[in-house]
Amino acid sequence: MSQIKNYKMYVDGKWIESSSGKKIETLNPENNKVWASVPEANEKDVNLAVNAAQKAFENSWSKMHPRDRAKYLRELANQLRQNAEHLGKIETIDTGKLFRETKTQANYIAEYYDYFAGLADKVEGTVVPIDKDNMQVVTTRIPIGVVAAIIPWNSQMLLTAVKLAPALAMGNTVVIKASELAPVTLLEFAKLVENSGIPKGVVNVITGLGEPCGKALTTHNLVERIAFTGGPDTAKHIIKNSAENLSQVSLELGGKSPVVVFKDADQENALNGITAGIFGASGQSCIAGSRLYLQKDIYDDFLNKLIKKAEKIKLGSPMDKDAQMGPLNSFKQLEIIEKNIKATIDQGGKLRCGGKRSKISNEGYYFPPTIIECENHNLPTAENELFGPVLSVMKFNTEEEAINKMNDNKYGLSSGVYTMNFARAMRVSKSVRAGIVFVNTYRLISPMAPFGGIKDSGYGKEAGIESIKEYTRIKTTWYNSSEKPMSDPFTMG
Ligand code: NAD
């Protein structure tokens, strides 16, 4: 039996166990075996991390010139590039995501640190054209303080980068809480933080359960900003928690992203985009295009082509370079998916491919690409975020109907439009109520492109120039340039 790796948390520049000595065991989704254990942080450990971050904020980081903070971010980017392969491997064992993808992503994540390093000394204040004589009023952008970054199990390197890089660039210090479902990647990342020379206490990485650890962090009285990515139910707890410390909150939540294909679409392009959008990362992506609307005229033909493509997808070990889809992250998720598929079929949904647990190997959480035809999008697989490779397909006639159906959605994170008619592409993309619209493409990210949703998909944007300001507050300073003393407030007239 292979050895279980024992990890420690990174707090105040030191590697520590939890004060209770308790551990969380983490499973390899490929074979359902425990492969590592991490500390289970409690309130005391959270307090230690937050106090370290507060001290680092006051003593050094917030006072450092942005240009100097940027040097550390660039070094962290270098560390990421040099260690992308190792980090990718760990993330694959931790999450079940394909090594090909995790390695490439780890490398690309470096771009985020470089991007925000470049922005660090470019955030300027204003001079206010004030309506008072002899007064000069200026605004400056100041750091907020200690940031609590709550990270889900998937795409954790990316979801950490879009919080950590702008937060650090602007002079904040950070406590990152990794997900209990895949906690190791961020502890390996913390080693790179240490190697990059970032002063102790500026970045702390802790591991623990949603409660007590996540709760203690998001209610802590020294935390001033919460950056959360995760599910909508947890988000409601986060908002309640923030009532304790009146923190500023940003929420990046899930989605049920609609994709529409018009009869004039480039079919090969649409087939590839849809496949990447729902079966990439086994559908475990917040922007997964999981609701597909096909125009009536092409419905049967397009759907048959899509099914053929889905059936060819090769499931396999995420370390295998030929595998196109790995396992899901957890057994619980697999059961939720199965339950939703069954309920959909019971309510009239027509299963066209997949739908049953894959027998490919050794207890892993493998589930095949699944396509279900649905009469309408109120059926469970078409309505609930499943975080798995399940595509619900519906029919539409007119452009107006397509727009209405796309917008009849409690979420509003991503969306996709496939058409070769430019005017239609503009009309539909303008009308869709979602934070992101992909036109004739899908599943792209960049440090330069704002990312985030509307409606139940949350609020606040990550990545892009504007997002750096979400880690600052405006300070207004009044300068009196008059030689005369101020008038006595108690002398009337
Ligand atoms: P989750 O909501 O279960 O957990 C997210 C994090 O919140 C974990 O670290 C967890 O420990 C923590 N948490 C749980 N309870 C808490 C509490 N009471 N207080 C503080 N923290 C608490 O999400 P998950 O299952 O890890 O990830 C999947 C979800 O994340 C999906 O809904 C997915 O759509 C969403 N997601 C969104 C985006 C995006 O950018 N919009 C990206 C990736 C994932």
Coordinates of C-alpha atoms and ligand atoms in Angstrom, one line a residue:
M1 CA 0.0 0.0 0.0
S2 CA 1.3 3.4 -0.9
Q3 CA 2.3 5.8 1.9
I4 CA -0.2 8.5 3.0
K5 CA 1.4 11.9 2.7
N6 CA 1.1 14.2 5.7
Y7 CA 0.9 17.9 5.0
K8 CA 1.1 20.9 7.3
M9 CA -0.5 24.4 7.0
Y10 CA 1.4 27.6 6.2
V11 CA 0.7 30.2 8.8
D12 CA 2.9 33.3 9.6
G13 CA 5.8 31.8 7.6
K14 CA 5.7 28.5 9.5
W15 CA 4.5 25.0 8.7
I16 CA 2.2 23.9 11.4
E17 CA -0.3 21.2 12.5
S18 CA -3.7 22.2 13.8
S19 CA -3.7 23.0 17.5
S20 CA -6.1 20.1 18.1
G21 CA -3.9 17.7 16.2
K22 CA -6.9 16.7 14.1
K23 CA -6.4 15.8 10.5
I24 CA -8.6 15.6 7.4
E25 CA -7.9 12.6 5.1
T26 CA -8.2 13.3 1.4
L27 CA -9.2 10.8 -1.3
N28 CA -7.8 10.2 -4.8
P29 CA -10.9 10.3 -7.1
E30 CA -9.2 7.8 -9.4
N31 CA -9.3 5.0 -7.0
N32 CA -11.2 6.2 -3.8
K33 CA -8.1 5.7 -1.7
V34 CA -6.8 8.0 1.0
W35 CA -3.6 9.5 -0.4
A36 CA -2.9 12.4 1.9
S37 CA -3.9 14.1 5.2
V38 CA -3.9 17.8 6.1
P39 CA -4.5 19.6 9.4
E40 CA -8.1 20.3 10.4
A41 CA -8.0 23.9 11.5
N42 CA -10.2 25.1 14.2
E43 CA -11.1 28.6 15.6
K44 CA -7.7 28.9 17.4
D45 CA -5.8 28.2 14.2
V46 CA -7.9 30.6 12.2
N47 CA -7.2 33.2 14.9
L48 CA -3.5 32.6 14.6
A49 CA -3.6 33.0 10.8
V50 CA -5.7 36.1 10.8
N51 CA -3.6 37.8 13.5
A52 CA -0.4 37.0 11.5
A53 CA -2.0 38.6 8.4
Q54 CA -3.1 41.6 10.4
K55 CA 0.4 42.1 11.8
A56 CA 2.0 41.8 8.4
F57 CA -0.6 44.2 7.0
E58 CA 0.2 46.9 9.5
N59 CA 3.9 46.4 9.8
S60 CA 5.1 46.0 6.3
W61 CA 3.0 45.0 3.3
S62 CA 0.5 47.8 3.2
K63 CA 3.3 50.3 3.6
M64 CA 5.6 48.9 0.9
H65 CA 5.7 50.7 -2.5
P66 CA 3.5 48.9 -5.0
R67 CA 6.5 48.5 -7.3
D68 CA 8.2 46.4 -4.6
R69 CA 5.1 44.3 -4.0
A70 CA 5.0 43.7 -7.7
K71 CA 8.5 42.2 -7.6
Y72 CA 7.3 39.5 -5.2
L73 CA 4.3 38.8 -7.5
R74 CA 6.6 38.4 -10.5
E75 CA 8.8 36.0 -8.5
L76 CA 5.7 34.0 -7.5
A77 CA 4.8 33.8 -11.3
N78 CA 8.3 32.5 -12.0
Q79 CA 8.0 29.9 -9.3
L80 CA 4.7 28.7 -10.8
R81 CA 6.2 28.3 -14.2
Q82 CA 9.2 26.4 -12.8
N83 CA 6.9 24.1 -10.8
A84 CA 3.9 23.8 -13.1
E85 CA 4.5 20.1 -13.7
H86 CA 4.7 19.2 -10.1
L87 CA 1.8 21.3 -9.1
G88 CA -0.3 19.9 -12.0
K89 CA 0.5 16.4 -10.8
I90 CA -0.6 17.1 -7.3
E91 CA -3.8 18.8 -8.4
T92 CA -4.6 15.8 -10.6
I93 CA -4.2 13.4 -7.7
D94 CA -6.2 15.7 -5.5
T95 CA -9.1 16.5 -7.8
G96 CA -9.1 13.9 -10.6
K97 CA -8.8 16.5 -13.3
L98 CA -6.6 15.6 -16.3
F99 CA -2.9 16.1 -15.8
R100 CA -2.7 17.6 -19.3
E101 CA -5.1 20.3 -18.2
T102 CA -3.8 21.0 -14.6
K103 CA -0.2 21.3 -15.8
T104 CA -1.1 23.7 -18.6
Q105 CA -3.3 25.7 -16.2
A106 CA -0.6 25.9 -13.5
N107 CA 1.7 27.4 -16.1
Y108 CA -0.9 29.8 -17.4
I109 CA -1.9 31.0 -13.9
A110 CA 1.5 32.6 -13.7
E111 CA 0.2 35.2 -16.2
Y112 CA -2.3 36.4 -13.6
Y113 CA 0.4 37.2 -11.1
D114 CA 2.4 39.0 -13.8
Y115 CA -0.7 40.9 -15.0
F116 CA -1.6 42.2 -11.5
A117 CA 2.1 42.9 -10.8
G118 CA 1.9 45.2 -13.8
L119 CA -1.2 46.9 -12.5
A120 CA 0.1 47.4 -8.9
D121 CA 1.6 50.9 -9.5
K122 CA -1.1 52.1 -12.0
V123 CA -4.0 52.5 -9.7
E124 CA -4.5 56.2 -9.3
G125 CA -6.6 58.6 -7.3
T126 CA -8.6 61.7 -8.4
V127 CA -8.7 65.4 -7.8
V128 CA -12.3 66.3 -7.0
P129 CA -13.6 69.6 -8.6
I130 CA -15.0 70.6 -5.2
D131 CA -17.7 73.2 -4.7
K132 CA -16.0 75.0 -1.8
D133 CA -13.5 77.9 -2.0
N134 CA -9.9 77.3 -0.9
M135 CA -10.4 73.6 -0.7
Q136 CA -8.5 70.9 -2.5
V137 CA -10.1 67.4 -2.3
V138 CA -8.3 64.3 -3.5
T139 CA -9.2 60.7 -3.4
T140 CA -6.7 57.8 -3.1
R141 CA -7.2 54.1 -3.2
I142 CA -6.1 52.4 0.0
P143 CA -5.8 48.7 0.8
I144 CA -8.7 47.1 2.7
G145 CA -6.9 44.9 5.2
V146 CA -7.0 41.2 5.9
V147 CA -8.7 39.3 3.1
A148 CA -10.3 35.9 3.6
A149 CA -10.2 33.9 0.4
I150 CA -12.5 30.9 0.4
I151 CA -11.7 28.5 -2.4
P152 CA -13.7 25.5 -3.8
W153 CA -12.1 22.2 -4.8
N154 CA -12.1 22.9 -8.6
S155 CA -9.8 25.2 -10.5
Q156 CA -8.3 26.2 -7.2
M157 CA -5.1 27.6 -8.7
L158 CA -7.1 29.9 -10.9
L159 CA -9.6 30.8 -8.3
T160 CA -6.9 31.6 -5.8
A161 CA -4.9 33.7 -8.4
V162 CA -7.9 36.0 -9.2
K163 CA -8.2 36.8 -5.5
L164 CA -4.6 36.7 -4.2
A165 CA -2.9 38.6 -7.0
P166 CA -5.0 41.8 -7.0
A167 CA -5.3 41.6 -3.2
L168 CA -1.5 41.5 -2.7
A169 CA -0.8 44.0 -5.5
M170 CA -3.0 46.6 -3.6
G171 CA -1.3 46.0 -0.2
N172 CA -3.8 43.6 1.5
T173 CA -2.7 40.5 3.3
V174 CA -4.6 37.2 2.8
V175 CA -5.7 34.0 4.6
I176 CA -6.6 31.4 2.1
K177 CA -8.9 28.5 3.1
A178 CA -8.5 25.5 0.8
S179 CA -11.5 23.1 0.2
E180 CA -11.6 20.1 2.4
L181 CA -12.4 18.0 -0.8
A182 CA -9.0 18.7 -2.4
P183 CA -6.8 20.6 0.1
V184 CA -3.3 19.6 -0.9
T185 CA -2.8 21.7 -4.1
L186 CA -2.9 25.0 -2.2
L187 CA -0.5 23.7 0.5
E188 CA 2.0 22.8 -2.4
F189 CA 1.3 26.3 -3.7
A190 CA 2.1 27.8 -0.3
K191 CA 5.6 26.3 -0.7
L192 CA 6.0 28.5 -3.8
V193 CA 4.8 31.5 -1.8
E194 CA 7.5 30.8 0.7
N195 CA 10.2 30.3 -2.0
S196 CA 9.2 33.6 -3.6
G197 CA 10.3 35.4 -0.4
I198 CA 6.9 37.1 0.3
P199 CA 7.3 38.3 3.9
K200 CA 5.8 36.0 6.6
G201 CA 2.2 36.5 7.5
V202 CA 1.3 38.2 4.2
V203 CA -0.1 35.0 2.7
N204 CA -1.4 32.2 5.0
V205 CA -2.9 28.9 3.7
I206 CA -5.1 26.9 6.1
T207 CA -7.1 23.7 5.6
G208 CA -10.3 22.8 7.4
L209 CA -14.0 22.2 7.1
G210 CA -16.6 24.7 6.2
E211 CA -17.5 24.7 9.8
P212 CA -15.8 25.5 12.1
C213 CA -12.8 26.7 10.0
G214 CA -14.6 28.6 7.1
K215 CA -17.1 30.1 9.5
A216 CA -14.5 31.2 12.0
L217 CA -12.5 32.9 9.2
T218 CA -15.4 34.7 7.6
T219 CA -16.8 35.9 11.0
H220 CA -13.4 37.0 12.4
N221 CA -13.4 40.6 13.6
L222 CA -10.1 41.4 11.9
V223 CA -11.2 40.2 8.4
E224 CA -12.4 43.1 6.3
R225 CA -12.9 41.5 2.9
I226 CA -14.3 38.1 1.9
A227 CA -13.7 36.7 -1.5
F228 CA -15.7 33.6 -2.0
T229 CA -16.1 31.0 -4.8
G230 CA -18.3 28.1 -4.3
G231 CA -21.9 27.0 -4.3
P232 CA -25.0 29.2 -3.8
D233 CA -26.0 27.5 -0.5
T234 CA -22.6 28.1 1.1
A235 CA -22.8 31.7 -0.3
K236 CA -25.8 32.3 1.9
H237 CA -23.8 31.3 5.0
I238 CA -21.0 33.6 3.9
I239 CA -23.3 36.6 3.7
K240 CA -24.7 35.8 7.2
N241 CA -21.2 35.4 8.5
S242 CA -20.2 38.8 7.1
A243 CA -22.9 40.4 9.2
E244 CA -20.6 39.6 12.2
N245 CA -17.7 41.6 10.9
L246 CA -19.3 43.8 8.3
S247 CA -16.8 42.6 5.7
Q248 CA -17.1 43.5 2.0
V249 CA -18.0 40.4 0.1
S250 CA -17.6 39.1 -3.4
L251 CA -19.4 35.9 -4.6
E252 CA -18.5 33.8 -7.6
L253 CA -21.1 31.1 -7.6
G254 CA -22.4 28.4 -9.8
G255 CA -24.3 28.4 -13.1
K256 CA -26.6 26.6 -15.4
S257 CA -25.3 28.2 -18.5
P258 CA -27.4 28.1 -21.7
V259 CA -25.9 27.6 -25.1
V260 CA -27.9 28.2 -28.3
V261 CA -27.2 26.9 -31.8
F262 CA -29.0 28.5 -34.8
K263 CA -29.5 26.7 -38.1
D264 CA -26.9 29.0 -39.7
A265 CA -24.1 28.1 -37.3
D266 CA -20.8 26.6 -38.4
Q267 CA -21.7 23.1 -37.2
E268 CA -18.2 21.7 -36.7
N269 CA -17.3 24.8 -34.6
A270 CA -20.5 24.5 -32.6
L271 CA -20.0 20.8 -32.0
N272 CA -16.4 21.3 -30.8
G273 CA -17.4 24.3 -28.6
I274 CA -20.3 22.5 -27.0
T275 CA -18.2 19.4 -26.3
A276 CA -15.5 21.4 -24.7
G277 CA -18.1 23.4 -22.7
I278 CA -19.8 20.5 -21.0
F279 CA -17.4 17.6 -21.2
G280 CA -14.2 19.5 -20.5
A281 CA -13.0 18.8 -16.9
S282 CA -15.9 16.2 -16.8
G283 CA -18.3 19.1 -16.7
Q284 CA -17.0 20.2 -13.3
S285 CA -16.7 23.8 -14.3
C286 CA -18.8 26.7 -13.1
I287 CA -19.2 27.9 -16.7
A288 CA -20.1 24.5 -18.0
G289 CA -22.6 24.9 -20.9
S290 CA -25.1 22.4 -19.5
R291 CA -28.3 23.6 -21.2
L292 CA -28.4 23.3 -25.0
Y293 CA -31.0 24.8 -27.2
L294 CA -31.0 23.7 -30.9
Q295 CA -33.1 25.3 -33.6
K296 CA -35.8 23.0 -34.9
D297 CA -34.5 22.7 -38.5
I298 CA -31.2 21.3 -37.4
Y299 CA -32.3 19.5 -34.2
D300 CA -32.2 15.8 -35.2
D301 CA -29.1 16.0 -37.4
F302 CA -27.1 18.1 -35.0
L303 CA -28.0 16.1 -32.0
N304 CA -27.0 12.8 -33.7
K305 CA -23.6 14.3 -34.5
L306 CA -23.2 15.5 -31.0
I307 CA -24.1 12.1 -29.5
K308 CA -21.6 10.4 -31.9
K309 CA -18.9 12.8 -30.7
A310 CA -19.7 12.3 -27.0
E311 CA -19.7 8.5 -27.3
K312 CA -16.1 8.7 -28.7
I313 CA -14.8 10.6 -25.6
K314 CA -12.2 8.4 -23.9
L315 CA -12.5 8.0 -20.2
G316 CA -9.4 7.1 -18.3
S317 CA -6.9 7.7 -15.6
P318 CA -6.3 11.5 -15.3
M319 CA -2.6 10.9 -15.5
D320 CA -3.0 9.0 -18.8
K321 CA -2.0 11.4 -21.7
D322 CA -4.6 9.8 -24.0
A323 CA -7.5 10.1 -21.6
Q324 CA -10.0 12.8 -22.6
M325 CA -12.2 12.7 -19.4
G326 CA -11.1 11.7 -15.9
P327 CA -13.3 10.9 -12.8
L328 CA -15.5 13.2 -10.9
N329 CA -14.1 14.7 -7.8
S330 CA -16.3 12.9 -5.2
F331 CA -18.6 10.0 -4.8
K332 CA -21.3 12.3 -3.3
Q333 CA -21.3 14.2 -6.6
L334 CA -21.7 11.1 -8.6
E335 CA -24.7 10.1 -6.6
I336 CA -26.3 13.5 -7.0
I337 CA -25.9 13.3 -10.7
E338 CA -27.4 9.8 -10.9
K339 CA -30.4 11.0 -8.8
N340 CA -31.0 13.9 -11.1
I341 CA -30.8 11.7 -14.2
K342 CA -33.3 9.2 -12.8
A343 CA -35.7 12.0 -11.8
T344 CA -35.5 13.5 -15.3
I345 CA -36.2 10.2 -17.0
D346 CA -39.1 9.6 -14.7
Q347 CA -40.5 13.0 -15.8
G348 CA -40.2 12.2 -19.5
G349 CA -36.6 13.1 -20.3
K350 CA -35.1 10.8 -23.0
L351 CA -31.6 9.5 -22.3
R352 CA -29.6 9.5 -25.5
C353 CA -26.1 8.5 -24.3
G354 CA -24.2 7.8 -21.1
G355 CA -26.3 8.0 -17.9
K356 CA -24.8 5.1 -16.1
R357 CA -21.7 4.8 -13.9
S358 CA -18.7 3.7 -15.9
K359 CA -17.1 0.4 -15.1
I360 CA -13.6 1.4 -16.3
S361 CA -11.7 0.9 -13.1
N362 CA -10.9 0.4 -9.6
E363 CA -13.6 2.2 -7.5
G364 CA -12.9 5.6 -9.1
Y365 CA -15.8 8.1 -9.5
Y366 CA -16.0 7.8 -13.3
F367 CA -19.1 8.9 -15.1
P368 CA -19.5 9.0 -18.9
P369 CA -20.6 11.9 -21.2
T370 CA -24.4 12.0 -20.9
I371 CA -27.0 13.6 -23.1
I372 CA -30.7 13.9 -22.3
E373 CA -33.4 15.3 -24.4
C374 CA -35.9 17.3 -22.4
E375 CA -39.2 18.7 -23.4
N376 CA -38.5 21.8 -21.4
H377 CA -35.8 23.2 -19.0
N378 CA -37.8 22.6 -15.9
L379 CA -36.7 19.0 -15.7
P380 CA -34.0 18.3 -13.0
T381 CA -30.9 17.8 -15.2
A382 CA -31.8 21.0 -17.1
E383 CA -32.5 23.1 -14.1
N384 CA -30.0 22.0 -11.4
E385 CA -26.3 22.7 -11.5
L386 CA -24.9 19.2 -11.5
F387 CA -21.2 19.8 -11.8
G388 CA -20.8 16.8 -14.1
P389 CA -20.8 15.7 -17.8
V390 CA -24.5 15.9 -18.3
L391 CA -26.0 17.9 -21.1
S392 CA -29.8 18.6 -21.4
V393 CA -31.0 19.4 -24.9
M394 CA -34.1 21.3 -25.8
K395 CA -35.7 22.6 -29.1
F396 CA -36.6 26.2 -30.2
N397 CA -38.1 27.8 -33.2
T398 CA -37.5 31.5 -33.3
E399 CA -34.7 33.9 -32.1
E400 CA -37.1 35.5 -29.6
E401 CA -38.0 32.1 -28.2
A402 CA -34.3 31.2 -27.8
I403 CA -33.6 34.5 -25.9
N404 CA -36.6 34.0 -23.6
K405 CA -35.5 30.4 -22.9
M406 CA -31.9 31.4 -22.2
N407 CA -33.1 34.0 -19.8
D408 CA -35.6 31.8 -17.9
N409 CA -32.8 30.8 -15.6
K410 CA -32.1 31.6 -12.0
Y411 CA -28.4 31.7 -12.7
G412 CA -26.5 34.2 -14.9
L413 CA -22.8 33.2 -15.1
S414 CA -22.0 32.2 -18.7
S415 CA -23.8 31.6 -22.0
G416 CA -23.0 30.7 -25.6
V417 CA -24.3 31.6 -29.0
Y418 CA -23.5 29.9 -32.3
T419 CA -24.5 31.6 -35.5
M420 CA -22.8 32.9 -38.6
N421 CA -25.2 35.8 -38.8
F422 CA -23.3 38.7 -37.3
A423 CA -26.4 40.9 -36.6
R424 CA -28.1 38.0 -34.8
A425 CA -25.0 37.3 -32.8
M426 CA -25.1 40.9 -31.6
R427 CA -28.8 40.9 -30.8
V428 CA -28.7 37.7 -28.9
S429 CA -25.5 38.4 -27.0
K430 CA -26.9 41.8 -26.0
S431 CA -30.2 40.3 -24.7
V432 CA -28.8 37.4 -22.7
R433 CA -28.7 38.1 -19.0
A434 CA -25.4 36.6 -18.0
G435 CA -22.0 37.9 -16.9
I436 CA -20.2 36.2 -19.8
V437 CA -21.3 35.5 -23.4
F438 CA -19.2 33.4 -25.7
V439 CA -20.0 33.9 -29.4
N440 CA -18.9 31.1 -31.7
T441 CA -16.5 29.9 -29.0
Y442 CA -16.5 28.7 -25.4
R443 CA -14.6 28.0 -22.2
L444 CA -11.9 30.6 -22.4
I445 CA -10.3 32.6 -19.6
S446 CA -7.7 35.4 -19.4
P447 CA -6.3 37.6 -16.7
M448 CA -7.4 40.5 -18.9
A449 CA -11.1 39.4 -19.2
P450 CA -13.5 40.1 -16.3
F451 CA -15.1 36.9 -15.0
G452 CA -18.3 36.7 -12.9
G453 CA -22.0 36.4 -12.9
I454 CA -25.3 38.1 -12.2
K455 CA -28.5 36.8 -10.5
D456 CA -27.9 33.7 -8.4
S457 CA -24.4 33.4 -9.9
G458 CA -23.2 36.0 -7.5
Y459 CA -21.6 39.5 -7.6
G460 CA -18.2 41.1 -8.0
K461 CA -15.9 40.6 -11.0
E462 CA -12.6 38.7 -10.9
A463 CA -9.8 39.3 -13.4
G464 CA -9.5 42.4 -15.6
I465 CA -8.4 45.9 -14.8
E466 CA -11.4 46.9 -12.8
S467 CA -11.2 43.9 -10.4
I468 CA -8.1 45.3 -8.7
K469 CA -10.2 48.1 -7.3
E470 CA -12.3 45.5 -5.5
Y471 CA -9.3 45.2 -3.2
T472 CA -9.2 48.9 -2.4
R473 CA -11.3 51.5 -0.6
I474 CA -11.5 55.1 -1.5
K475 CA -10.1 57.6 0.9
T476 CA -11.1 61.3 0.6
T477 CA -8.7 63.9 1.9
W478 CA -9.6 67.6 2.2
Y479 CA -6.8 70.2 2.1
N480 CA -7.5 73.7 3.3
S481 CA -5.4 76.2 1.4
S482 CA -6.7 79.4 3.0
E483 CA -4.5 81.7 5.1
K484 CA -7.5 82.8 7.1
P485 CA -8.6 80.8 10.1
M486 CA -11.8 78.8 9.8
S487 CA -14.9 80.7 10.9
D488 CA -16.0 80.1 14.4
P489 CA -19.0 77.6 14.1
F490 CA -20.7 79.2 17.2
T491 CA -20.7 82.8 15.9
M492 CA -23.9 83.3 13.9
G493 CA -24.3 85.5 10.9
Ligands
NAD1 P1 -18.8 24.7 -1.7 O1 -19.7 25.9 -1.7 O2 -19.3 23.4 -1.1 O3 -17.4 25.0 -0.9 C1 -16.7 26.1 -1.2 C2 -15.8 26.5 0.0 O4 -16.6 27.1 1.0 C3 -15.0 25.4 0.6 O5 -13.7 25.8 0.9 C4 -15.8 25.1 1.9 O6 -15.1 24.5 2.9 C5 -16.2 26.5 2.3 N1 -17.4 26.6 3.2 C6 -18.4 25.7 3.4 N2 -19.2 26.1 4.4 C7 -18.7 27.2 4.8 C8 -19.2 28.2 5.8 N3 -20.3 28.0 6.6 N4 -18.4 29.3 6.0 C9 -17.3 29.5 5.3 N5 -16.9 28.7 4.3 C10 -17.6 27.5 4.1 O7 -18.3 24.5 -3.2 P2 -17.5 23.2 -3.8 O8 -18.4 22.0 -3.8 O9 -16.1 23.2 -3.3 O10 -17.4 23.8 -5.4 C11 -18.4 23.7 -6.3 C12 -19.2 24.9 -6.4 O11 -18.4 26.1 -6.7 C13 -20.2 24.8 -7.6 O12 -21.4 25.4 -7.2 C14 -19.5 25.7 -8.6 O13 -20.4 26.2 -9.6 C15 -18.9 26.8 -7.8 N6 -17.8 27.4 -8.6 C16 -18.0 28.7 -9.0 C17 -17.0 29.3 -9.8 C18 -17.1 30.7 -10.3 O14 -16.1 31.3 -10.5 N7 -18.3 31.3 -10.4 C19 -15.8 28.6 -10.0 C20 -15.7 27.3 -9.5 C21 -16.7 26.8 -8.8

